């Protein structure tokens, strides 16, 4: 699966890694159960991650497969507190706020974003006149494309849908990469 997807989107995502090793692009499926009383599976799903640079605070592409749930997503998930502070400084810039907000709206019209993680506006955003103040309510921006779990493996084209999403969302991901580059350089 990883090789098939990467073969179709890899050229669009330079600097990203699709490493077919466990704890790189593939999440571990199980744990050592030999000496455990609890023999239940560690996980009941398979996760595939295509990430930029070293995985931490990185935009990524993600595929998730389980008997009860199938989805793919892309964006920026579970950032560190320092990364969130840098993100908020970045989206406080009016031009950045407009570009990212417009792009998030374009992507969100086709592939919904996960809901904002905050209910109230953070203190640093109050009083700012920005086109998309709602960007401050996110601790990470992530698209989410759930699919019907039953029969997904038998359906023709199911993986092509994920590839199409990753292509469509490329401008959105490019903006998140810009933020990551600025944050790592210490500019934000």
Tab-separated table of C-alpha atoms in Angstrom:
chain	number	residue	atom	x	y	z
A	1	UNK	CA	0.000	0.000	0.000
A	2	UNK	CA	2.737	2.441	0.993
A	3	UNK	CA	4.717	1.825	-2.182
A	4	UNK	CA	1.647	2.133	-4.392
A	5	UNK	CA	0.581	5.469	-2.873
A	6	UNK	CA	4.121	6.847	-2.760
A	7	UNK	CA	4.664	5.913	-6.397
A	8	UNK	CA	1.738	8.152	-7.327
A	9	UNK	CA	2.319	11.179	-5.053
A	10	UNK	CA	6.030	11.078	-4.226
A	11	UNK	CA	6.980	13.536	-6.968
A	12	UNK	CA	4.462	16.049	-5.575
A	13	UNK	CA	5.926	15.844	-2.071
A	14	UNK	CA	9.701	16.357	-2.256
A	15	UNK	CA	11.331	16.136	1.138
A	16	UNK	CA	8.750	13.663	2.446
A	17	UNK	CA	9.644	10.152	3.546
A	18	UNK	CA	7.837	6.901	2.858
A	19	UNK	CA	9.957	4.469	4.866
A	20	UNK	CA	8.479	0.937	4.901
A	21	UNK	CA	9.949	0.088	8.310
A	22	UNK	CA	7.989	-0.284	11.527
A	23	UNK	CA	7.984	2.897	13.640
A	24	UNK	CA	8.845	4.952	10.558
A	25	UNK	CA	6.028	5.029	8.006
A	26	UNK	CA	4.373	1.873	9.352
A	27	UNK	CA	2.919	1.796	12.831
A	28	UNK	CA	3.593	-1.259	14.940
A	29	UNK	CA	0.695	-3.689	14.761
A	30	UNK	CA	1.249	-5.690	17.903
A	31	UNK	CA	3.340	-6.059	21.037
A	32	UNK	CA	5.159	-9.012	22.538
A	33	UNK	CA	2.391	-11.043	24.189
A	34	UNK	CA	4.466	-13.999	25.367
A	35	UNK	CA	4.579	-12.999	29.025
A	36	UNK	CA	1.409	-10.946	29.254
A	37	UNK	CA	-1.881	-12.028	30.776
A	38	UNK	CA	-3.707	-9.687	28.421
A	39	UNK	CA	-3.431	-11.276	24.980
A	40	UNK	CA	-5.645	-8.708	23.257
A	41	UNK	CA	-4.118	-6.964	20.257
A	42	UNK	CA	-2.083	-3.819	20.799
A	43	UNK	CA	-3.939	-2.262	17.896
A	44	UNK	CA	-6.719	-3.410	15.653
A	45	UNK	CA	-5.817	-1.055	12.823
A	46	UNK	CA	-3.023	-0.452	10.365
A	47	UNK	CA	-1.601	3.054	10.043
A	48	UNK	CA	0.640	4.334	7.265
A	49	UNK	CA	2.381	7.711	7.631
A	50	UNK	CA	4.223	9.675	4.950
A	51	UNK	CA	6.009	12.479	6.737
A	52	UNK	CA	8.278	15.416	6.131
A	53	UNK	CA	11.765	15.405	7.605
A	54	UNK	CA	11.848	13.781	11.039
A	55	UNK	CA	8.127	13.239	11.837
A	56	UNK	CA	8.019	15.638	14.796
A	57	UNK	CA	5.850	18.710	14.202
A	58	UNK	CA	5.720	17.761	10.566
A	59	UNK	CA	2.997	17.957	7.934
A	60	UNK	CA	2.074	14.419	6.923
A	61	UNK	CA	-0.117	12.163	4.810
A	62	UNK	CA	-1.862	9.369	6.715
A	63	UNK	CA	-3.850	6.250	5.775
A	64	UNK	CA	-5.791	4.290	8.403
A	65	UNK	CA	-7.351	0.853	7.905
A	66	UNK	CA	-9.406	-1.123	10.416
A	67	UNK	CA	-12.404	-3.439	10.241
A	68	UNK	CA	-14.638	-0.720	11.702
A	69	UNK	CA	-12.977	2.391	10.289
A	70	UNK	CA	-11.163	3.476	7.135
A	71	UNK	CA	-9.920	6.993	6.487
A	72	UNK	CA	-7.104	9.046	5.045
A	73	UNK	CA	-6.013	12.465	6.075
A	74	UNK	CA	-3.287	15.014	5.622
A	75	UNK	CA	-2.098	18.106	7.422
A	76	UNK	CA	-0.478	18.782	10.724
A	77	UNK	CA	-1.482	16.587	13.671
A	78	UNK	CA	-0.558	16.683	17.384
A	79	UNK	CA	2.074	19.437	17.316
A	80	UNK	CA	4.220	20.286	20.319
A	81	UNK	CA	3.318	23.329	22.467
A	82	UNK	CA	6.288	25.217	21.003
A	83	UNK	CA	5.050	24.469	17.486
A	84	UNK	CA	1.555	25.714	18.384
A	85	UNK	CA	3.027	28.990	19.707
A	86	UNK	CA	5.001	29.422	16.470
A	87	UNK	CA	1.879	28.616	14.429
A	88	UNK	CA	-0.152	31.255	16.259
A	89	UNK	CA	2.512	33.900	15.671
A	90	UNK	CA	2.549	32.945	12.015
A	91	UNK	CA	-1.243	33.106	11.482
A	92	UNK	CA	-1.368	36.482	13.262
A	93	UNK	CA	0.208	37.935	10.103
A	94	UNK	CA	-2.740	39.206	7.990
A	95	UNK	CA	-1.457	37.929	4.610
A	96	UNK	CA	-0.584	34.505	6.014
A	97	UNK	CA	-3.940	34.358	7.782
A	98	UNK	CA	-5.782	35.155	4.551
A	99	UNK	CA	-3.833	32.647	2.435
A	100	UNK	CA	-4.034	29.784	4.933
A	101	UNK	CA	-7.682	30.483	5.782
A	102	UNK	CA	-8.697	30.618	2.116
A	103	UNK	CA	-6.780	27.420	1.373
A	104	UNK	CA	-8.256	25.645	4.428
A	105	UNK	CA	-11.737	26.684	3.242
A	106	UNK	CA	-11.034	25.381	-0.282
A	107	UNK	CA	-9.791	22.046	1.031
A	108	UNK	CA	-12.475	21.849	3.720
A	109	UNK	CA	-15.236	22.243	1.144
A	110	UNK	CA	-14.197	18.907	-0.360
A	111	UNK	CA	-12.500	17.122	2.561
A	112	UNK	CA	-13.617	18.277	6.004
A	113	UNK	CA	-11.090	19.549	8.517
A	114	UNK	CA	-11.134	18.021	11.958
A	115	UNK	CA	-13.022	20.357	14.308
A	116	UNK	CA	-11.069	23.035	16.179
A	117	UNK	CA	-9.501	21.804	19.400
A	118	UNK	CA	-10.225	25.015	21.334
A	119	UNK	CA	-13.613	26.482	22.265
A	120	UNK	CA	-12.404	29.976	23.209
A	121	UNK	CA	-10.131	32.307	21.330
A	122	UNK	CA	-6.582	32.323	22.793
A	123	UNK	CA	-5.513	35.563	24.464
A	124	UNK	CA	-2.946	36.402	21.763
A	125	UNK	CA	-5.694	36.409	19.111
A	126	UNK	CA	-8.217	38.615	20.879
A	127	UNK	CA	-8.628	42.015	19.299
A	128	UNK	CA	-6.827	41.149	16.070
A	129	UNK	CA	-8.582	42.142	12.847
A	130	UNK	CA	-7.950	39.130	10.640
A	131	UNK	CA	-9.882	37.534	7.768
A	132	UNK	CA	-9.815	34.062	9.393
A	133	UNK	CA	-9.628	34.379	13.202
A	134	UNK	CA	-10.924	30.788	13.493
A	135	UNK	CA	-7.410	29.567	12.625
A	136	UNK	CA	-6.415	30.367	16.219
A	137	UNK	CA	-8.817	27.705	17.503
A	138	UNK	CA	-6.733	24.922	15.978
A	139	UNK	CA	-3.751	23.236	17.560
A	140	UNK	CA	-3.245	21.391	14.277
A	141	UNK	CA	-4.933	21.498	10.871
A	142	UNK	CA	-5.908	18.126	9.506
A	143	UNK	CA	-8.249	16.956	6.758
A	144	UNK	CA	-10.261	13.834	7.389
A	145	UNK	CA	-11.850	11.662	4.708
A	146	UNK	CA	-13.708	8.748	6.319
A	147	UNK	CA	-14.914	5.913	4.124
A	148	UNK	CA	-17.353	3.085	4.633
A	149	UNK	CA	-15.415	0.297	6.352
A	150	UNK	CA	-17.255	-2.681	4.885
A	151	UNK	CA	-15.833	-3.983	1.641
A	152	UNK	CA	-13.267	-1.239	1.097
A	153	UNK	CA	-10.612	-3.748	0.125
A	154	UNK	CA	-12.851	-5.265	-2.543
A	155	UNK	CA	-13.842	-1.953	-4.132
A	156	UNK	CA	-11.943	-0.818	-7.200
A	157	UNK	CA	-10.307	2.567	-6.867
A	158	UNK	CA	-10.432	2.959	-3.088
A	159	UNK	CA	-6.720	3.741	-2.839
A	160	UNK	CA	-6.887	6.015	-5.879
A	161	UNK	CA	-9.337	8.180	-3.870
A	162	UNK	CA	-6.629	8.728	-1.252
A	163	UNK	CA	-4.121	9.658	-3.955
A	164	UNK	CA	-6.601	12.164	-5.431
A	165	UNK	CA	-7.061	13.745	-1.999
A	166	UNK	CA	-3.304	14.059	-1.491
A	167	UNK	CA	-2.990	15.729	-4.909
A	168	UNK	CA	-5.893	18.096	-4.303
A	169	UNK	CA	-4.511	19.120	-0.904
A	170	UNK	CA	-0.972	19.825	-2.147
A	171	UNK	CA	-1.266	23.675	-1.988
A	172	UNK	CA	-2.602	23.371	1.584
A	173	UNK	CA	0.329	21.180	2.547
A	174	UNK	CA	2.782	23.618	0.900
A	175	UNK	CA	1.563	26.377	3.235
A	176	UNK	CA	2.049	24.123	6.266
A	177	UNK	CA	5.548	23.299	5.026
A	178	UNK	CA	6.322	27.036	4.807
A	179	UNK	CA	5.261	27.398	8.416
A	180	UNK	CA	7.399	24.410	9.447
A	181	UNK	CA	10.452	25.842	7.681
A	182	UNK	CA	10.017	29.236	9.338
A	183	UNK	CA	9.432	27.692	12.759
A	184	UNK	CA	12.567	25.555	12.509
A	185	UNK	CA	14.669	28.488	11.341
A	186	UNK	CA	13.632	30.411	14.466
A	187	UNK	CA	11.830	33.165	12.547
A	188	UNK	CA	8.570	32.411	14.373
